[in-house]
Amino acid sequence: MAEIIRMPKMSDTMEEGVIAAWLKKVGDEVKPGDILAEVETDKATMELESYEEGTLLHIGVEEKDSVPVNGVIAIIGEKGENIDDLLKEAGNGGGQSESQPKEESKKEEEKEESSSEESESSDEEVDTSDINATLITMPKMSDTMQEGTIASWLKKVGDDIKSGDILAEVETDKATMELESYEDGTLLYVGVEEGDSVAIDGVIAIIGEKGADYEKLLKAHESKSSGKKEDKPAKKEEPKAESKKEDKPAESKKEESKQATSSAPSTTEGGRVKASPLAKKMAEDKGVDISLIKGTGENGRIIRRDVEQFDPASVQQPAAASAQAGAPAIGQESFREEKVSQMRKTIAKRLAESKFSAPHFYLTMEINMDKAIEARKSMNEIAPVKISFNDMVIKAAAAALRQNPKVNSSWLGDKIRYNDHINIGMAVAVEEGLLVPVIRFADNKSLSQISQEAKSLGAKAKNKELQPKDWEGNTFTVSNLGMFGIDEFTAIINPPDACIMAVGGIKETVVVKNGEMKVGNVMKVTLSCDHRVVDGAVGSAFLQTFKNLLEDPVRILI
């Protein structure tokens, strides 16, 4: 019997998903575990796995189109089966079947009937003291993180694990991080497939003694979480746990088939490239044809490391002429539209919230950079690393914040936080948007230390290697577009900061000094302030201190 495949809710906040690519086409045979498509959410690109066996009879969503959660994606059934009735159901109510209300009411009745049983079972704590095993849950890797996506598993069920071993790569909306084990034992259970996301504190895996009754641990965790979240349907989690237990034999077969084909090539017979979502995204960002990369992951799968180590010069790329073949003819109107990426949507939402919730005002000041140019030239003759003007700006900003602490603050609604520490966020442009790694305790660091750290963080940001500690905790942000030839601009405040400073380029111009016109080098800076926290006089005093420090750079060395 044919089954409708609907868009799953891959995170607590997900409202819709975008079909990034179909890996199967109508008429293809599908087995449980096969990847039907890649689905893009606001945080990651995940693989949509089939739990049905049969023929792909219908595809309801084109590539690059979005579909709401529970919307119809595809239909799988027997070859030649009539699916007209299912298509009619899919067409009613925006992709929800007519039988769904009945099913929902039935589920509600079942919930009511089992509510008393659940309350009784939740009251009775499951004794797990005799089980020599530990649950591994999704850690909160940043202040804003709500869920993580397993980009790839580096260990499999049955492997021996030691404290310090890397279990998996976890993808957040900002970076991909390594999940380290703090336990010794055997990997008994994996609760999340590669490409799938899991909420914070959700069970990822279980490590313990061979033969330990880990199902008892899962049951205890479920009853504990259901007790904490009475207002949320805790029953939702149970079918997942049950299906995991029921599908355990199928999973073990899957593991055996993986081991049997560990030396498989990166491309399947159907021409599909086997690669993790992160690897595909990195290859796309670098403009590299992923089919040219050799995979070193399990089953020949292409992983992040393969993309990072790939040298395009070692493979002959298609001729540039092919790219020009699609160029519009002279006098012909044309345009190209691209779907907004989920990361760009998130950035747009965050900046809009900052712009329209924080009342911005702007203060602009000109700074004579003649002495700063001379000082930099002199310092670079002996400095262990090359010091840039941006390094000097960060150091001067940190010193000015120490003298004007009210600028180093945050609006918290019912109170204002004045930070004693000074952590400077450094805006870095990447292809997908803007990342802000943080130089911590910048006022206590030398120019050489700031320079070295800034270069390291900038490279990490562009290579998507930033860790949570690299982007958390900013108290003030600097955005420098001077190197792009921009003379002056305004920037949107980066929460939770109260201010951000936009830095323009150094421009040779005519200046008046002691009543005489001379050629000088001038740099303009604009301070964007949250008027709820910082007043005009406070912002002006900060800029005056900043100006004095850069116009006499010896002061920032003291």
XYZ file of C-alpha atoms in Angstrom:
558
model
C 0.000 0.000 0.000
C 1.292 3.435 -0.955
C 2.504 5.771 1.803
C 2.733 9.576 1.835
C 6.154 10.955 2.807
C 5.786 14.269 4.649
C 8.257 16.974 5.629
C 9.501 15.998 9.108
C 9.975 18.560 11.895
C 13.771 18.429 12.171
C 14.057 20.954 15.010
C 11.879 22.648 17.628
C 11.863 25.925 15.676
C 11.551 24.526 12.156
C 8.491 25.692 10.217
C 9.534 24.701 6.700
C 12.278 22.913 4.805
C 13.842 23.474 1.393
C 14.536 20.527 -0.906
C 18.186 21.210 -1.716
C 18.513 18.168 -4.001
C 16.591 15.027 -4.912
C 18.766 11.898 -4.796
C 15.997 9.660 -6.141
C 13.652 10.109 -9.101
C 10.148 8.840 -9.905
C 10.332 5.142 -10.785
C 13.378 4.392 -8.628
C 13.264 1.481 -6.213
C 13.594 2.666 -2.589
C 14.628 0.684 0.483
C 14.585 1.649 4.182
C 17.730 3.650 4.898
C 18.001 5.072 1.366
C 18.462 8.850 1.191
C 15.580 10.401 -0.742
C 16.663 14.037 -0.700
C 18.730 16.689 1.045
C 16.651 19.110 3.107
C 17.919 22.584 4.020
C 16.728 24.158 7.278
C 17.750 27.459 8.895
C 20.672 25.719 10.607
C 21.937 22.866 8.483
C 21.456 20.687 5.447
C 20.213 17.236 6.412
C 19.569 13.987 4.587
C 15.943 12.793 4.371
C 15.981 9.060 4.933
C 13.265 6.680 3.764
C 11.639 4.336 6.244
C 9.468 2.751 3.541
C 10.217 0.123 0.890
C 8.823 0.256 -2.631
C 8.870 2.437 -5.758
C 9.004 6.243 -5.743
C 5.643 6.962 -7.409
C 5.338 10.721 -6.965
C 7.469 13.774 -6.105
C 5.472 16.720 -4.793
C 8.191 19.353 -4.383
C 10.707 20.627 -6.930
C 14.354 21.214 -6.014
C 15.007 24.591 -4.323
C 11.327 24.883 -3.346
C 10.220 24.993 0.279
C 7.491 22.949 1.908
C 5.949 23.452 5.379
C 6.378 20.901 8.119
C 3.986 17.973 7.503
C 3.567 18.992 3.851
C 3.632 16.239 1.227
C 7.066 15.557 -0.242
C 6.625 12.258 -2.056
C 4.647 9.001 -2.303
C 6.205 5.525 -2.113
C 4.285 2.336 -2.979
C 4.078 -0.664 -5.286
C 4.952 -0.236 -8.943
C 1.846 0.603 -11.006
C -0.271 1.283 -7.898
C -3.097 3.824 -8.329
C -2.323 6.851 -6.113
C -5.121 9.174 -7.328
C -6.887 9.057 -3.945
C -3.653 9.856 -2.112
C -2.966 12.769 -4.469
C -6.454 14.135 -3.749
C -5.761 13.883 -0.026
C -2.423 15.624 -0.564
C -4.195 18.436 -2.438
C -6.681 19.078 0.387
C -5.763 21.385 3.261
C -2.335 22.429 2.000
C -0.868 18.961 1.881
C -2.570 17.463 4.927
C -4.617 14.331 4.367
C -8.350 14.216 5.090
C -7.789 11.334 7.452
C -5.331 13.351 9.498
C -7.919 15.033 11.781
C -9.322 11.593 12.561
C -5.832 10.310 13.245
C -5.087 13.309 15.451
C -8.314 12.862 17.441
C -7.502 9.181 17.783
C -4.040 10.079 19.060
C -5.562 12.543 21.524
C -7.896 9.817 22.814
C -4.924 7.476 23.169
C -3.031 10.214 25.028
C -5.954 10.751 27.413
C -6.262 7.015 28.018
C -2.549 6.657 28.653
C -2.127 9.922 30.618
C -2.892 8.214 33.918
C -0.449 5.425 33.072
C 2.204 7.989 32.139
C 1.737 9.966 35.362
C 2.038 6.769 37.379
C 5.154 5.655 35.493
C 6.707 9.109 35.683
C 6.195 9.169 39.440
C 8.117 5.914 39.753
C 11.798 6.608 39.180
C 13.600 3.965 37.156
C 16.496 2.576 39.153
C 19.628 2.722 36.957
C 22.243 2.436 39.702
C 23.135 -1.105 38.633
C 23.744 -0.142 34.972
C 27.379 0.502 34.133
C 26.718 2.874 31.233
C 26.397 6.633 30.622
C 24.070 8.658 28.405
C 25.791 11.076 26.016
C 23.489 14.039 25.359
C 23.733 17.001 22.976
C 25.736 19.701 24.805
C 24.864 23.407 24.614
C 27.786 24.631 22.542
C 26.796 28.307 22.441
C 24.444 30.761 24.172
C 22.034 30.781 21.216
C 22.201 27.093 20.313
C 18.933 25.160 20.525
C 19.924 22.036 18.600
C 22.872 20.413 16.835
C 23.181 18.335 13.672
C 25.390 15.249 13.510
C 27.532 16.016 10.457
C 29.374 12.683 10.677
C 29.996 9.852 13.107
C 33.656 9.022 13.670
C 32.849 5.972 15.812
C 30.333 3.160 15.318
C 28.378 0.854 17.639
C 30.722 -1.729 19.158
C 33.851 0.452 19.051
C 35.953 0.829 22.200
C 35.976 4.439 23.393
C 38.529 6.207 25.552
C 38.199 9.556 27.268
C 39.340 12.225 24.790
C 38.259 10.299 21.677
C 36.195 12.249 19.126
C 32.788 10.609 18.737
C 31.268 12.790 16.028
C 31.314 16.138 14.253
C 28.418 18.374 15.338
C 27.203 21.182 13.089
C 25.604 24.336 14.507
C 24.485 27.489 12.685
C 27.977 28.963 13.051
C 30.558 26.202 12.977
C 31.266 22.491 12.980
C 32.676 21.199 16.270
C 34.092 17.923 17.462
C 32.104 16.037 20.111
C 34.616 14.648 22.580
C 33.981 11.682 24.844
C 34.602 12.012 28.564
C 33.841 8.340 29.217
C 35.690 5.049 28.767
C 33.864 1.970 27.509
C 32.085 0.578 24.464
C 29.770 2.558 22.183
C 26.541 0.651 22.889
C 23.966 2.829 21.151
C 23.752 5.639 18.577
C 20.518 7.637 18.790
C 20.951 10.088 15.905
C 21.732 9.377 12.250
C 24.235 11.465 10.297
C 22.553 14.587 8.937
C 19.818 14.529 11.594
C 19.432 17.183 14.276
C 18.767 16.752 17.969
C 17.711 19.268 20.620
C 20.001 20.217 23.501
C 20.044 17.451 26.132
C 18.641 14.990 23.593
C 20.278 11.556 23.695
C 23.041 11.128 21.112
C 24.683 7.924 22.239
C 25.356 5.578 25.162
C 28.814 4.444 26.302
C 29.349 1.714 28.862
C 30.175 -1.872 29.663
C 29.451 -4.482 26.987
C 26.035 -6.045 27.541
C 24.784 -3.236 29.805
C 20.996 -2.732 29.791
C 21.108 0.667 28.073
C 17.380 0.487 27.162
C 16.654 0.976 30.843
C 18.755 4.161 30.741
C 16.746 5.423 27.761
C 13.497 4.722 29.573
C 14.727 6.578 32.669
C 15.798 9.563 30.557
C 12.413 9.698 28.780
C 10.439 9.606 32.019
C 12.722 12.269 33.487
C 12.358 14.605 30.493
C 8.577 14.096 30.371
C 8.398 15.090 34.037
C 10.323 18.296 33.348
C 8.203 19.348 30.361
C 4.610 18.811 31.468
C 3.350 21.468 29.079
C 4.962 19.715 26.091
C 3.711 16.394 24.647
C 6.439 14.145 26.063
C 4.755 11.220 24.302
C 6.229 12.617 21.091
C 9.650 11.269 21.954
C 8.411 7.735 22.727
C 7.647 6.545 19.180
C 11.200 7.507 18.214
C 12.668 5.474 21.057
C 10.404 2.519 20.254
C 11.186 2.627 16.542
C 14.878 2.705 17.361
C 14.485 -0.459 19.423
C 12.370 -2.192 16.777
C 14.732 -1.200 13.985
C 17.800 -2.354 15.874
C 18.271 -5.531 13.775
C 17.973 -3.428 10.598
C 20.551 -0.998 11.995
C 22.977 -3.833 12.725
C 22.519 -5.080 9.144
C 23.201 -1.559 7.978
C 26.419 -1.483 10.016
C 27.497 -4.834 8.536
C 26.861 -3.614 5.010
C 28.842 -0.454 5.800
C 31.799 -2.506 7.006
C 31.582 -4.778 3.976
C 31.807 -1.821 1.618
C 34.295 0.366 3.489
C 36.425 0.705 0.391
C 33.496 1.689 -1.828
C 33.958 4.610 -4.254
C 32.501 8.068 -3.540
C 30.041 7.825 -6.448
C 27.202 5.294 -6.651
C 26.021 3.528 -9.795
C 23.250 6.104 -10.183
C 25.842 8.867 -10.279
C 25.072 10.202 -6.802
C 28.079 11.530 -4.930
C 28.320 10.167 -1.374
C 29.252 13.150 0.784
C 28.227 14.694 4.081
C 26.009 17.819 3.844
C 28.830 19.900 5.335
C 31.324 18.638 2.735
C 28.904 19.482 -0.084
C 28.365 22.994 1.286
C 32.123 23.593 1.673
C 32.794 22.351 -1.874
C 30.065 24.624 -3.225
C 31.479 27.610 -1.326
C 34.953 26.911 -2.740
C 33.599 26.460 -6.268
C 34.916 22.893 -6.453
C 33.179 20.050 -8.306
C 32.661 17.597 -5.426
C 32.705 14.612 -7.793
C 36.431 15.280 -8.338
C 37.207 14.753 -4.646
C 38.148 11.323 -3.320
C 36.324 10.385 -0.119
C 38.167 8.909 2.871
C 35.132 8.495 5.125
C 33.149 5.356 5.727
C 31.911 3.720 2.484
C 34.078 6.174 0.537
C 31.950 9.086 1.800
C 33.427 12.542 1.246
C 33.823 14.393 4.560
C 35.013 17.841 5.637
C 38.671 16.820 5.820
C 38.640 15.672 2.179
C 37.361 19.049 0.947
C 39.875 20.967 3.078
C 42.802 18.890 1.781
C 41.682 18.844 -1.869
C 44.015 20.642 -4.273
C 42.097 21.868 -7.363
C 45.388 22.236 -9.240
C 45.854 18.465 -9.130
C 42.722 17.921 -11.232
C 41.970 19.485 -14.576
C 38.932 21.696 -14.149
C 36.403 22.333 -16.929
C 37.348 25.147 -19.244
C 36.360 28.643 -18.187
C 34.744 29.067 -21.587
C 31.843 26.894 -20.459
C 31.051 29.440 -17.741
C 30.959 32.182 -20.328
C 28.720 30.188 -22.630
C 25.649 31.225 -20.659
C 26.519 34.955 -20.725
C 23.660 37.125 -22.054
C 23.969 38.651 -25.504
C 24.550 42.404 -25.796
C 21.283 44.321 -25.585
C 19.393 41.374 -24.100
C 17.726 41.789 -20.713
C 18.263 38.920 -18.280
C 18.389 38.186 -14.591
C 19.078 35.360 -12.175
C 17.230 34.559 -8.964
C 18.534 32.451 -6.107
C 16.703 31.015 -3.132
C 17.666 32.709 0.130
C 19.850 30.344 2.169
C 18.711 29.447 5.655
C 21.853 31.013 7.158
C 21.138 34.281 5.325
C 17.542 34.189 6.638
C 18.870 33.827 10.178
C 21.316 36.735 9.724
C 18.540 38.910 8.258
C 16.240 38.141 11.173
C 18.930 38.830 13.789
C 20.011 42.148 12.242
C 16.415 43.289 11.747
C 15.696 42.600 15.423
C 18.758 44.641 16.423
C 17.986 47.523 14.071
C 14.319 47.858 14.980
C 14.473 47.018 18.701
C 17.557 49.066 19.647
C 17.223 52.831 18.975
C 20.448 53.533 17.046
C 22.200 56.878 16.859
C 25.527 57.586 15.168
C 28.640 59.632 16.015
C 31.321 60.234 13.356
C 34.851 61.529 13.950
C 37.938 62.185 11.813
C 41.304 60.946 13.080
C 44.710 62.085 11.844
C 46.680 58.898 11.206
C 50.113 60.424 10.368
C 51.722 59.340 13.658
C 49.963 55.964 13.556
C 51.468 55.288 10.106
C 54.952 56.162 11.352
C 54.522 54.094 14.534
C 53.295 51.044 12.609
C 56.246 51.224 10.240
C 58.648 51.410 13.171
C 56.928 48.595 15.121
C 56.914 46.227 12.135
C 60.709 46.467 11.937
C 60.974 44.529 15.202
C 57.536 42.934 15.709
C 57.396 39.087 15.575
C 54.230 39.348 13.432
C 53.122 42.040 11.022
C 50.894 44.572 12.796
C 47.997 45.979 10.770
C 46.051 49.207 11.244
C 43.079 47.071 12.288
C 45.198 45.622 15.131
C 45.976 49.162 16.269
C 42.266 50.067 16.086
C 41.326 47.060 18.260
C 44.024 47.872 20.818
C 43.068 51.575 20.926
C 39.356 50.685 21.234
C 40.118 48.373 24.168
C 42.166 51.076 25.900
C 39.409 53.662 25.281
C 36.796 51.288 26.729
C 38.889 50.914 29.896
C 38.707 54.703 30.312
C 35.016 54.897 29.295
C 33.416 51.811 30.903
C 29.814 52.894 30.256
C 30.296 52.100 26.558
C 31.377 48.555 27.453
C 27.829 47.580 28.391
C 24.639 45.684 27.451
C 20.892 46.350 27.627
C 19.145 43.509 29.501
C 15.592 44.883 29.552
C 15.115 45.595 33.251
C 18.784 46.308 33.943
C 22.033 47.433 32.295
C 25.144 45.290 32.547
C 28.482 47.130 32.763
C 31.248 44.685 31.876
C 34.555 44.862 33.747
C 36.263 42.668 31.127
C 36.852 43.878 27.570
C 36.227 41.411 24.738
C 36.389 42.936 21.261
C 34.296 41.316 18.519
C 35.958 41.518 15.097
C 33.501 41.386 12.175
C 34.727 39.012 9.427
C 32.985 38.726 6.056
C 32.450 35.190 4.732
C 30.557 34.102 1.635
C 27.420 33.148 3.580
C 27.307 36.351 5.623
C 29.124 37.794 8.615
C 30.836 36.122 11.561
C 32.189 37.907 14.654
C 35.059 36.083 16.385
C 36.112 37.601 19.704
C 39.508 38.773 20.982
C 39.224 38.311 24.733
C 40.752 40.677 27.309
C 42.086 42.809 24.462
C 43.118 45.611 26.830
C 45.634 43.285 28.506
C 47.233 42.040 25.271
C 50.109 43.510 23.299
C 49.732 44.579 19.678
C 51.680 41.501 18.572
C 49.356 39.206 20.512
C 46.271 40.926 19.075
C 47.719 40.691 15.564
C 48.456 36.984 15.874
C 45.035 36.225 17.367
C 43.173 38.324 14.783
C 44.873 36.520 11.889
C 44.149 33.121 13.432
C 40.473 33.896 14.093
C 39.998 35.410 10.630
C 41.353 32.255 8.986
C 39.184 30.039 11.205
C 36.074 32.047 10.295
C 36.679 31.692 6.559
C 37.412 27.956 6.901
C 34.350 27.397 9.151
C 36.541 26.192 11.996
C 35.370 28.586 14.719
C 34.504 27.023 18.073
C 31.895 28.467 20.504
C 34.615 30.019 22.667
C 35.780 31.918 19.559
C 32.519 33.818 18.970
C 30.911 34.123 22.413
C 31.244 36.865 25.009
C 31.807 40.036 22.953
C 31.288 43.308 24.834
C 32.109 45.698 21.936
C 32.470 45.161 18.174
C 34.697 46.666 15.482
C 33.710 46.473 11.806
C 36.450 47.580 9.411
C 35.739 48.082 5.703
C 38.697 50.392 5.163
C 40.652 47.649 3.383
C 37.863 47.558 0.757
C 38.273 51.241 -0.059
C 35.264 52.440 1.971
C 35.769 55.936 3.404
C 32.838 55.999 5.824
C 29.815 53.840 6.777
C 27.471 52.969 9.629
C 27.082 49.509 11.156
C 24.183 47.733 12.889
C 24.809 46.944 16.574
C 25.841 43.351 17.278
C 23.798 42.127 20.292
C 24.373 42.022 23.208
C 26.786 44.948 22.726
C 25.594 48.512 23.282
C 27.918 49.877 20.561
C 29.697 48.947 17.344
C 32.391 51.035 15.657
C 32.560 51.255 11.850
C 36.079 52.003 10.587
C 36.766 53.498 7.164
C 39.947 53.595 5.125
C 42.927 55.924 5.581
C 42.752 58.661 2.953
C 45.401 61.201 1.993
C 43.826 64.640 2.015
C 44.440 68.304 2.810
C 44.335 69.115 6.550
C 44.687 72.397 8.384
C 47.314 72.393 11.139
C 48.369 75.511 13.084
C 46.600 77.673 10.501
C 48.483 76.086 7.586
C 47.216 73.727 4.897
C 49.166 70.475 4.717
C 48.780 66.995 3.242
C 47.718 64.508 5.901
C 46.274 61.020 6.308
C 42.767 60.906 7.748
C 40.568 58.006 8.867
C 36.846 58.325 9.662
C 35.143 56.195 12.292
C 31.415 56.039 13.133
C 30.148 54.776 16.486
C 26.641 53.236 16.411
C 25.114 53.457 19.896
C 22.079 51.914 21.576
C 20.410 55.004 23.040
C 18.791 52.919 25.788
C 22.263 52.428 27.282
C 24.675 55.006 25.866
C 23.951 58.740 25.625
C 25.532 61.125 23.138
C 27.959 62.613 25.657
C 29.165 59.155 26.745
C 29.701 58.014 23.134
C 31.480 61.291 22.280
C 33.855 60.947 25.239
C 34.773 57.429 24.104
C 35.500 58.598 20.548
C 37.598 61.502 21.825
C 39.708 59.102 23.904
C 40.000 56.720 20.924
C 41.097 59.609 18.673
C 43.756 60.795 21.150
C 45.205 57.292 21.429
C 45.558 56.777 17.660
C 46.885 60.294 17.050
C 49.594 59.593 19.624
C 50.045 55.763 19.444
C 52.695 55.636 22.192
C 49.784 55.928 24.665
C 48.296 52.566 23.679
C 51.601 50.854 24.505
C 51.551 52.022 28.120
